[in-house]
Amino acid sequence: MFLPGIHAETDTAVLLQFIRENPLGILITNIKSSQQDFLQCTHVPFVLDLPDESGESAPQGRLRAHIAKQNPQVKAMIEAVDNQPPNILELDDDVLVLVNGKYDHYVTPKFYVETKPDTGKVVPTWNYAAVQIYGKLSLYYDSKTPETGAFLEKQLHDLSEHTERSIMGYTGGDRPQPWKVADAPERYIELMQRNVVGIEIRINKIEGKFKMSQEKRNGDRDGVVKGFASLGGETGEAISALVNVRGELHDLKRQ
């Protein structure tokens, strides 16, 4: 990821919160395989274990997920580590996870109300936010082993709990109760677990950016804020607010 200083976010707490709010990530691997593509990716929702929840073995935190056993990416992983015991497999090389923010949008030069009429030296761009994570991946492959069984049970519970409550807002009380894994037949869940593998990534490096017009002149930035506000809708209003907040943070740092 290209990280110009003006767009880079260096506060780890902010980046971790970003992952919590945007659990769907893209798991990217490069594994030499006799049958699968060298580069593989899978879209998958992640559970984040914060550093204070992860212990000394993962001082920067962990990502957890589960994906289908028949996924070509999993097959490439198995091929790469076929000489290890079947309960927990570890890849030698780092993997990459990319998490995109919920809101992104094309930015028309017409929003640059200061520079466009002044010099005309403006071009379109795209505003977005993203975080990338590098880390070591462990694969919990055999659901019959105690380690994998326990991992998958916790993973399924934690993911449904997080997404039901934070994404859907099902918190009980005046809101509906969240769906729980226990609501499904036990035999059905056992069958599902046999067909997935657990993914655990110990975070080694985390980086991110908010490209939200911080580099623009104040007049142009105000034009972007008003321009997106005028678009209306959830995305327009959200990006307008993000441009305003990120612009203010940039101005404070300059002071």
PDB file of C-alpha atoms in Angstrom:
ATOM      1  CA  MET A   1       0.000   0.000   0.000  1.00  0.00           C
ATOM      2  CA  PHE A   2       1.288   3.462  -0.916  1.00  0.00           C
ATOM      3  CA  LEU A   3       1.364   5.466   2.321  1.00  0.00           C
ATOM      4  CA  PRO A   4       2.083   9.171   1.804  1.00  0.00           C
ATOM      5  CA  GLY A   5       2.632  10.788   5.176  1.00  0.00           C
ATOM      6  CA  ILE A   6      -0.344  13.097   4.741  1.00  0.00           C
ATOM      7  CA  HIS A   7      -2.714  10.134   4.400  1.00  0.00           C
ATOM      8  CA  ALA A   8      -1.051   7.612   6.725  1.00  0.00           C
ATOM      9  CA  GLU A   9      -2.647   6.713  10.052  1.00  0.00           C
ATOM     10  CA  THR A  10       0.011   5.699  12.581  1.00  0.00           C
ATOM     11  CA  ASP A  11      -2.136   5.252  15.697  1.00  0.00           C
ATOM     12  CA  THR A  12      -2.398   1.478  16.191  1.00  0.00           C
ATOM     13  CA  ALA A  13      -5.502   1.844  18.341  1.00  0.00           C
ATOM     14  CA  VAL A  14      -7.275   3.649  15.489  1.00  0.00           C
ATOM     15  CA  LEU A  15      -6.255   0.947  13.012  1.00  0.00           C
ATOM     16  CA  LEU A  16      -7.438  -1.861  15.297  1.00  0.00           C
ATOM     17  CA  GLN A  17     -10.770  -0.120  15.831  1.00  0.00           C
ATOM     18  CA  PHE A  18     -11.043   0.222  12.050  1.00  0.00           C
ATOM     19  CA  ILE A  19     -10.790  -3.573  11.754  1.00  0.00           C
ATOM     20  CA  ARG A  20     -13.444  -4.041  14.438  1.00  0.00           C
ATOM     21  CA  GLU A  21     -15.796  -1.776  12.512  1.00  0.00           C
ATOM     22  CA  ASN A  22     -14.980  -3.356   9.141  1.00  0.00           C
ATOM     23  CA  PRO A  23     -14.562  -7.100   9.804  1.00  0.00           C
ATOM     24  CA  LEU A  24     -14.636  -8.232   6.169  1.00  0.00           C
ATOM     25  CA  GLY A  25     -11.049  -8.582   4.962  1.00  0.00           C
ATOM     26  CA  ILE A  26      -9.199 -10.062   2.001  1.00  0.00           C
ATOM     27  CA  LEU A  27      -6.703 -12.782   2.943  1.00  0.00           C
ATOM     28  CA  ILE A  28      -3.836 -12.789   0.402  1.00  0.00           C
ATOM     29  CA  THR A  29      -1.193 -15.514   0.114  1.00  0.00           C
ATOM     30  CA  ASN A  30       1.632 -16.372  -2.282  1.00  0.00           C
ATOM     31  CA  ILE A  31       2.258 -20.111  -2.126  1.00  0.00           C
ATOM     32  CA  LYS A  32       4.029 -22.260  -4.689  1.00  0.00           C
ATOM     33  CA  SER A  33       1.720 -25.112  -5.602  1.00  0.00           C
ATOM     34  CA  SER A  34       1.666 -27.840  -8.204  1.00  0.00           C
ATOM     35  CA  GLN A  35      -2.103 -27.460  -8.722  1.00  0.00           C
ATOM     36  CA  GLN A  36      -3.240 -24.074  -7.394  1.00  0.00           C
ATOM     37  CA  ASP A  37      -2.508 -20.515  -8.467  1.00  0.00           C
ATOM     38  CA  PHE A  38       0.537 -18.892  -6.859  1.00  0.00           C
ATOM     39  CA  LEU A  39      -1.437 -15.832  -5.728  1.00  0.00           C
ATOM     40  CA  GLN A  40      -4.682 -16.528  -3.901  1.00  0.00           C
ATOM     41  CA  CYS A  41      -7.194 -14.378  -2.053  1.00  0.00           C
ATOM     42  CA  THR A  42     -10.331 -14.988  -0.029  1.00  0.00           C
ATOM     43  CA  HIS A  43     -12.898 -12.512   1.258  1.00  0.00           C
ATOM     44  CA  VAL A  44     -13.644 -13.455   4.857  1.00  0.00           C
ATOM     45  CA  PRO A  45     -14.929 -11.742   8.044  1.00  0.00           C
ATOM     46  CA  PHE A  46     -12.360 -11.634  10.819  1.00  0.00           C
ATOM     47  CA  VAL A  47     -12.521 -11.568  14.588  1.00  0.00           C
ATOM     48  CA  LEU A  48      -9.872  -9.328  16.154  1.00  0.00           C
ATOM     49  CA  ASP A  49      -8.208 -10.240  19.429  1.00  0.00           C
ATOM     50  CA  LEU A  50      -6.655  -7.080  20.831  1.00  0.00           C
ATOM     51  CA  PRO A  51      -3.058  -7.151  22.142  1.00  0.00           C
ATOM     52  CA  ASP A  52      -4.151  -7.366  25.782  1.00  0.00           C
ATOM     53  CA  GLU A  53      -6.366 -10.339  24.876  1.00  0.00           C
ATOM     54  CA  SER A  54      -3.733 -12.174  22.850  1.00  0.00           C
ATOM     55  CA  GLY A  55      -0.922 -12.672  25.372  1.00  0.00           C
ATOM     56  CA  GLU A  56       2.817 -12.612  24.855  1.00  0.00           C
ATOM     57  CA  SER A  57       2.676 -14.877  21.786  1.00  0.00           C
ATOM     58  CA  ALA A  58       0.871 -12.135  19.822  1.00  0.00           C
ATOM     59  CA  PRO A  59       1.827  -8.764  21.350  1.00  0.00           C
ATOM     60  CA  GLN A  60       0.229  -6.832  18.461  1.00  0.00           C
ATOM     61  CA  GLY A  61      -2.975  -8.862  18.455  1.00  0.00           C
ATOM     62  CA  ARG A  62      -4.469 -11.631  16.344  1.00  0.00           C
ATOM     63  CA  LEU A  63      -6.975 -12.071  13.552  1.00  0.00           C
ATOM     64  CA  ARG A  64      -9.184 -15.157  13.521  1.00  0.00           C
ATOM     65  CA  ALA A  65     -11.416 -16.519  10.762  1.00  0.00           C
ATOM     66  CA  HIS A  66     -12.735 -19.698   9.193  1.00  0.00           C
ATOM     67  CA  ILE A  67     -12.939 -20.583   5.513  1.00  0.00           C
ATOM     68  CA  ALA A  68     -14.125 -23.536   3.452  1.00  0.00           C
ATOM     69  CA  LYS A  69     -11.913 -26.605   3.376  1.00  0.00           C
ATOM     70  CA  GLN A  70     -12.485 -26.869  -0.391  1.00  0.00           C
ATOM     71  CA  ASN A  71     -11.164 -23.343  -0.975  1.00  0.00           C
ATOM     72  CA  PRO A  72      -8.176 -23.498  -3.408  1.00  0.00           C
ATOM     73  CA  GLN A  73      -6.263 -21.221  -1.049  1.00  0.00           C
ATOM     74  CA  VAL A  74      -6.621 -23.798   1.734  1.00  0.00           C
ATOM     75  CA  LYS A  75      -5.530 -26.585  -0.620  1.00  0.00           C
ATOM     76  CA  ALA A  76      -2.386 -24.606  -1.459  1.00  0.00           C
ATOM     77  CA  MET A  77      -1.676 -24.124   2.248  1.00  0.00           C
ATOM     78  CA  ILE A  78      -2.056 -27.832   2.955  1.00  0.00           C
ATOM     79  CA  GLU A  79       0.256 -28.695   0.092  1.00  0.00           C
ATOM     80  CA  ALA A  80       2.860 -26.239   1.392  1.00  0.00           C
ATOM     81  CA  VAL A  81       2.949 -27.750   4.887  1.00  0.00           C
ATOM     82  CA  ASP A  82       2.059 -31.385   4.224  1.00  0.00           C
ATOM     83  CA  ASN A  83       4.985 -32.601   6.349  1.00  0.00           C
ATOM     84  CA  GLN A  84       3.575 -31.086   9.561  1.00  0.00           C
ATOM     85  CA  PRO A  85       1.208 -32.751  12.045  1.00  0.00           C
ATOM     86  CA  PRO A  86      -2.462 -32.387  11.053  1.00  0.00           C
ATOM     87  CA  ASN A  87      -3.737 -30.455  14.058  1.00  0.00           C
ATOM     88  CA  ILE A  88      -2.132 -27.001  13.590  1.00  0.00           C
ATOM     89  CA  LEU A  89      -0.243 -26.093  10.402  1.00  0.00           C
ATOM     90  CA  GLU A  90       1.959 -22.999  10.144  1.00  0.00           C
ATOM     91  CA  LEU A  91       2.991 -21.204   6.954  1.00  0.00           C
ATOM     92  CA  ASP A  92       6.621 -20.126   6.692  1.00  0.00           C
ATOM     93  CA  ASP A  93       5.959 -16.804   4.944  1.00  0.00           C
ATOM     94  CA  ASP A  94       3.844 -13.902   6.108  1.00  0.00           C
ATOM     95  CA  VAL A  95       0.328 -13.471   4.765  1.00  0.00           C
ATOM     96  CA  LEU A  96      -1.369 -10.169   3.987  1.00  0.00           C
ATOM     97  CA  VAL A  97      -4.867  -9.107   4.993  1.00  0.00           C
ATOM     98  CA  LEU A  98      -6.450  -6.042   3.409  1.00  0.00           C
ATOM     99  CA  VAL A  99      -9.426  -4.353   5.059  1.00  0.00           C
ATOM    100  CA  ASN A 100     -11.315  -1.623   3.229  1.00  0.00           C
ATOM    101  CA  GLY A 101     -13.471   1.002   4.866  1.00  0.00           C
ATOM    102  CA  LYS A 102     -17.228   0.958   4.424  1.00  0.00           C
ATOM    103  CA  TYR A 103     -17.310   4.234   2.504  1.00  0.00           C
ATOM    104  CA  ASP A 104     -15.417   5.242  -0.634  1.00  0.00           C
ATOM    105  CA  HIS A 105     -16.318   7.413  -3.596  1.00  0.00           C
ATOM    106  CA  TYR A 106     -15.110   9.109  -6.753  1.00  0.00           C
ATOM    107  CA  VAL A 107     -14.209  12.789  -6.264  1.00  0.00           C
ATOM    108  CA  THR A 108     -15.068  15.087  -9.147  1.00  0.00           C
ATOM    109  CA  PRO A 109     -12.806  18.107  -9.840  1.00  0.00           C
ATOM    110  CA  LYS A 110     -15.969  20.221  -9.665  1.00  0.00           C
ATOM    111  CA  PHE A 111     -15.769  19.974  -5.883  1.00  0.00           C
ATOM    112  CA  TYR A 112     -12.463  21.915  -5.882  1.00  0.00           C
ATOM    113  CA  VAL A 113     -14.097  25.331  -5.728  1.00  0.00           C
ATOM    114  CA  GLU A 114     -10.850  27.199  -4.950  1.00  0.00           C
ATOM    115  CA  THR A 115      -8.290  25.731  -7.360  1.00  0.00           C
ATOM    116  CA  LYS A 116     -10.541  24.871 -10.317  1.00  0.00           C
ATOM    117  CA  PRO A 117     -11.649  28.461 -11.036  1.00  0.00           C
ATOM    118  CA  ASP A 118      -8.213  29.793 -10.075  1.00  0.00           C
ATOM    119  CA  THR A 119      -5.894  27.698 -12.260  1.00  0.00           C
ATOM    120  CA  GLY A 120      -7.929  24.781 -13.603  1.00  0.00           C
ATOM    121  CA  LYS A 121      -5.106  22.457 -12.487  1.00  0.00           C
ATOM    122  CA  VAL A 122      -7.298  19.768 -10.967  1.00  0.00           C
ATOM    123  CA  VAL A 123      -7.929  16.112 -11.757  1.00  0.00           C
ATOM    124  CA  PRO A 124     -10.352  13.477 -10.420  1.00  0.00           C
ATOM    125  CA  THR A 125      -9.413  11.122  -7.607  1.00  0.00           C
ATOM    126  CA  TRP A 126     -10.984   8.578  -5.261  1.00  0.00           C
ATOM    127  CA  ASN A 127     -11.419   8.925  -1.513  1.00  0.00           C
ATOM    128  CA  TYR A 128     -11.166   5.779   0.608  1.00  0.00           C
ATOM    129  CA  ALA A 129      -9.773   4.277   3.810  1.00  0.00           C
ATOM    130  CA  ALA A 130      -7.925   0.969   4.187  1.00  0.00           C
ATOM    131  CA  VAL A 131      -5.780  -1.031   6.602  1.00  0.00           C
ATOM    132  CA  GLN A 132      -3.280  -3.772   5.783  1.00  0.00           C
ATOM    133  CA  ILE A 133      -1.980  -6.410   8.172  1.00  0.00           C
ATOM    134  CA  TYR A 134       1.060  -8.661   7.823  1.00  0.00           C
ATOM    135  CA  GLY A 135       1.357 -11.712  10.019  1.00  0.00           C
ATOM    136  CA  LYS A 136       2.085 -15.395  10.541  1.00  0.00           C
ATOM    137  CA  LEU A 137      -0.757 -17.756   9.746  1.00  0.00           C
ATOM    138  CA  SER A 138      -1.671 -20.922  11.609  1.00  0.00           C
ATOM    139  CA  LEU A 139      -4.189 -23.280  10.046  1.00  0.00           C
ATOM    140  CA  TYR A 140      -6.502 -25.367  12.247  1.00  0.00           C
ATOM    141  CA  TYR A 141      -7.348 -28.088   9.774  1.00  0.00           C
ATOM    142  CA  ASP A 142      -8.605 -31.281  11.440  1.00  0.00           C
ATOM    143  CA  SER A 143     -11.857 -30.602  13.315  1.00  0.00           C
ATOM    144  CA  LYS A 144     -11.509 -33.957  15.105  1.00  0.00           C
ATOM    145  CA  THR A 145      -8.490 -32.761  17.099  1.00  0.00           C
ATOM    146  CA  PRO A 146      -9.138 -31.007  20.444  1.00  0.00           C
ATOM    147  CA  GLU A 147      -7.181 -27.895  19.391  1.00  0.00           C
ATOM    148  CA  THR A 148      -9.125 -27.359  16.179  1.00  0.00           C
ATOM    149  CA  GLY A 149     -12.467 -28.257  17.718  1.00  0.00           C
ATOM    150  CA  ALA A 150     -11.972 -25.708  20.502  1.00  0.00           C
ATOM    151  CA  PHE A 151     -10.692 -23.071  18.071  1.00  0.00           C
ATOM    152  CA  LEU A 152     -13.655 -23.430  15.694  1.00  0.00           C
ATOM    153  CA  GLU A 153     -16.203 -23.463  18.511  1.00  0.00           C
ATOM    154  CA  LYS A 154     -14.817 -20.207  19.903  1.00  0.00           C
ATOM    155  CA  GLN A 155     -14.408 -18.677  16.449  1.00  0.00           C
ATOM    156  CA  LEU A 156     -17.989 -19.339  15.374  1.00  0.00           C
ATOM    157  CA  HIS A 157     -19.333 -18.014  18.678  1.00  0.00           C
ATOM    158  CA  ASP A 158     -17.184 -14.869  18.728  1.00  0.00           C
ATOM    159  CA  LEU A 159     -17.834 -13.969  15.090  1.00  0.00           C
ATOM    160  CA  SER A 160     -21.602 -14.344  15.328  1.00  0.00           C
ATOM    161  CA  GLU A 161     -21.646 -12.461  18.633  1.00  0.00           C
ATOM    162  CA  HIS A 162     -19.640  -9.564  17.199  1.00  0.00           C
ATOM    163  CA  THR A 163     -21.501  -9.257  13.900  1.00  0.00           C
ATOM    164  CA  GLU A 164     -24.978  -9.774  15.324  1.00  0.00           C
ATOM    165  CA  ARG A 165     -24.440  -7.089  17.933  1.00  0.00           C
ATOM    166  CA  SER A 166     -22.138  -4.537  16.281  1.00  0.00           C
ATOM    167  CA  ILE A 167     -23.226  -4.900  12.639  1.00  0.00           C
ATOM    168  CA  MET A 168     -26.912  -5.738  12.997  1.00  0.00           C
ATOM    169  CA  GLY A 169     -27.476  -3.988  16.303  1.00  0.00           C
ATOM    170  CA  TYR A 170     -29.250  -7.002  17.821  1.00  0.00           C
ATOM    171  CA  THR A 171     -28.507  -6.335  21.474  1.00  0.00           C
ATOM    172  CA  GLY A 172     -31.732  -7.371  23.199  1.00  0.00           C
ATOM    173  CA  GLY A 173     -33.960  -5.168  25.318  1.00  0.00           C
ATOM    174  CA  ASP A 174     -35.818  -2.893  22.906  1.00  0.00           C
ATOM    175  CA  ARG A 175     -33.873  -4.528  20.065  1.00  0.00           C
ATOM    176  CA  PRO A 176     -34.185  -8.148  18.861  1.00  0.00           C
ATOM    177  CA  GLN A 177     -32.000 -10.746  20.550  1.00  0.00           C
ATOM    178  CA  PRO A 178     -28.862 -11.725  18.593  1.00  0.00           C
ATOM    179  CA  TRP A 179     -28.724 -15.017  16.754  1.00  0.00           C
ATOM    180  CA  LYS A 180     -26.524 -17.570  18.522  1.00  0.00           C
ATOM    181  CA  VAL A 181     -24.731 -20.633  17.205  1.00  0.00           C
ATOM    182  CA  ALA A 182     -26.702 -22.639  19.769  1.00  0.00           C
ATOM    183  CA  ASP A 183     -29.899 -21.666  17.911  1.00  0.00           C
ATOM    184  CA  ALA A 184     -28.907 -24.070  15.111  1.00  0.00           C
ATOM    185  CA  PRO A 185     -29.096 -27.872  15.514  1.00  0.00           C
ATOM    186  CA  GLU A 186     -25.963 -29.228  17.182  1.00  0.00           C
ATOM    187  CA  ARG A 187     -25.516 -31.934  14.552  1.00  0.00           C
ATOM    188  CA  TYR A 188     -25.737 -29.331  11.782  1.00  0.00           C
ATOM    189  CA  ILE A 189     -23.012 -27.188  13.396  1.00  0.00           C
ATOM    190  CA  GLU A 190     -20.787 -30.253  13.774  1.00  0.00           C
ATOM    191  CA  LEU A 191     -21.206 -30.979  10.071  1.00  0.00           C
ATOM    192  CA  MET A 192     -20.403 -27.361   9.165  1.00  0.00           C
ATOM    193  CA  GLN A 193     -17.243 -27.454  11.297  1.00  0.00           C
ATOM    194  CA  ARG A 194     -15.994 -30.496   9.437  1.00  0.00           C
ATOM    195  CA  ASN A 195     -16.096 -28.524   6.213  1.00  0.00           C
ATOM    196  CA  VAL A 196     -14.174 -25.446   7.338  1.00  0.00           C
ATOM    197  CA  VAL A 197     -10.692 -24.699   8.624  1.00  0.00           C
ATOM    198  CA  GLY A 198      -9.694 -22.223  11.285  1.00  0.00           C
ATOM    199  CA  ILE A 199      -7.348 -19.352  10.437  1.00  0.00           C
ATOM    200  CA  GLU A 200      -5.277 -17.539  13.057  1.00  0.00           C
ATOM    201  CA  ILE A 201      -2.923 -14.703  12.099  1.00  0.00           C
ATOM    202  CA  ARG A 202      -0.469 -13.285  14.623  1.00  0.00           C
ATOM    203  CA  ILE A 203      -0.099  -9.652  13.642  1.00  0.00           C
ATOM    204  CA  ASN A 204       3.478  -8.570  12.908  1.00  0.00           C
ATOM    205  CA  LYS A 205       2.793  -5.239  11.221  1.00  0.00           C
ATOM    206  CA  ILE A 206      -0.278  -3.069  10.746  1.00  0.00           C
ATOM    207  CA  GLU A 207      -0.532  -0.001   8.517  1.00  0.00           C
ATOM    208  CA  GLY A 208      -3.356   2.140   7.268  1.00  0.00           C
ATOM    209  CA  LYS A 209      -4.464   5.265   5.501  1.00  0.00           C
ATOM    210  CA  PHE A 210      -7.388   7.634   5.282  1.00  0.00           C
ATOM    211  CA  LYS A 211      -7.254   9.284   1.859  1.00  0.00           C
ATOM    212  CA  MET A 212      -9.869  11.947   2.492  1.00  0.00           C
ATOM    213  CA  SER A 213      -8.712  15.126   0.709  1.00  0.00           C
ATOM    214  CA  GLN A 214      -6.381  16.185   3.553  1.00  0.00           C
ATOM    215  CA  GLU A 215      -3.806  17.424   1.023  1.00  0.00           C
ATOM    216  CA  LYS A 216      -6.175  19.913  -0.590  1.00  0.00           C
ATOM    217  CA  ARG A 217      -6.294  23.644   0.018  1.00  0.00           C
ATOM    218  CA  ASN A 218      -8.837  24.703   2.629  1.00  0.00           C
ATOM    219  CA  GLY A 219     -11.248  26.068   0.063  1.00  0.00           C
ATOM    220  CA  ASP A 220     -11.096  22.909  -2.026  1.00  0.00           C
ATOM    221  CA  ARG A 221     -11.526  20.738   1.042  1.00  0.00           C
ATOM    222  CA  ASP A 222     -14.586  22.715   2.086  1.00  0.00           C
ATOM    223  CA  GLY A 223     -15.894  22.213  -1.419  1.00  0.00           C
ATOM    224  CA  VAL A 224     -15.435  18.452  -1.072  1.00  0.00           C
ATOM    225  CA  VAL A 225     -17.237  18.466   2.285  1.00  0.00           C
ATOM    226  CA  LYS A 226     -20.179  20.404   0.842  1.00  0.00           C
ATOM    227  CA  GLY A 227     -20.125  18.451  -2.404  1.00  0.00           C
ATOM    228  CA  PHE A 228     -20.504  15.091  -0.715  1.00  0.00           C
ATOM    229  CA  ALA A 229     -23.085  16.475   1.713  1.00  0.00           C
ATOM    230  CA  SER A 230     -25.121  17.625  -1.278  1.00  0.00           C
ATOM    231  CA  LEU A 231     -25.057  14.093  -2.722  1.00  0.00           C
ATOM    232  CA  GLY A 232     -27.046  12.932   0.294  1.00  0.00           C
ATOM    233  CA  GLY A 233     -27.508   9.326   1.257  1.00  0.00           C
ATOM    234  CA  GLU A 234     -25.457   7.344   3.736  1.00  0.00           C
ATOM    235  CA  THR A 235     -22.254   7.347   1.661  1.00  0.00           C
ATOM    236  CA  GLY A 236     -22.342  11.027   0.780  1.00  0.00           C
ATOM    237  CA  GLU A 237     -22.954  12.101   4.355  1.00  0.00           C
ATOM    238  CA  ALA A 238     -20.348   9.700   5.751  1.00  0.00           C
ATOM    239  CA  ILE A 239     -17.573  10.820   3.382  1.00  0.00           C
ATOM    240  CA  SER A 240     -18.449  14.478   3.948  1.00  0.00           C
ATOM    241  CA  ALA A 241     -17.986  13.917   7.683  1.00  0.00           C
ATOM    242  CA  LEU A 242     -14.764  11.932   7.185  1.00  0.00           C
ATOM    243  CA  VAL A 243     -13.238  14.631   4.975  1.00  0.00           C
ATOM    244  CA  ASN A 244     -14.106  17.228   7.588  1.00  0.00           C
ATOM    245  CA  VAL A 245     -12.683  15.207  10.508  1.00  0.00           C
ATOM    246  CA  ARG A 246      -9.521  14.149   8.680  1.00  0.00           C
ATOM    247  CA  GLY A 247      -8.958  17.697   7.476  1.00  0.00           C
ATOM    248  CA  GLU A 248      -9.197  19.035  11.017  1.00  0.00           C
ATOM    249  CA  LEU A 249      -6.772  16.384  12.281  1.00  0.00           C
ATOM    250  CA  HIS A 250      -4.324  17.308   9.515  1.00  0.00           C
ATOM    251  CA  ASP A 251      -4.561  21.002  10.421  1.00  0.00           C
ATOM    252  CA  LEU A 252      -3.924  20.226  14.096  1.00  0.00           C
ATOM    253  CA  LYS A 253      -0.805  18.216  13.254  1.00  0.00           C
ATOM    254  CA  ARG A 254       0.530  21.082  11.144  1.00  0.00           C
ATOM    255  CA  GLN A 255       0.123  23.444  14.068  1.00  0.00           C
TER     256      GLN A 255
END
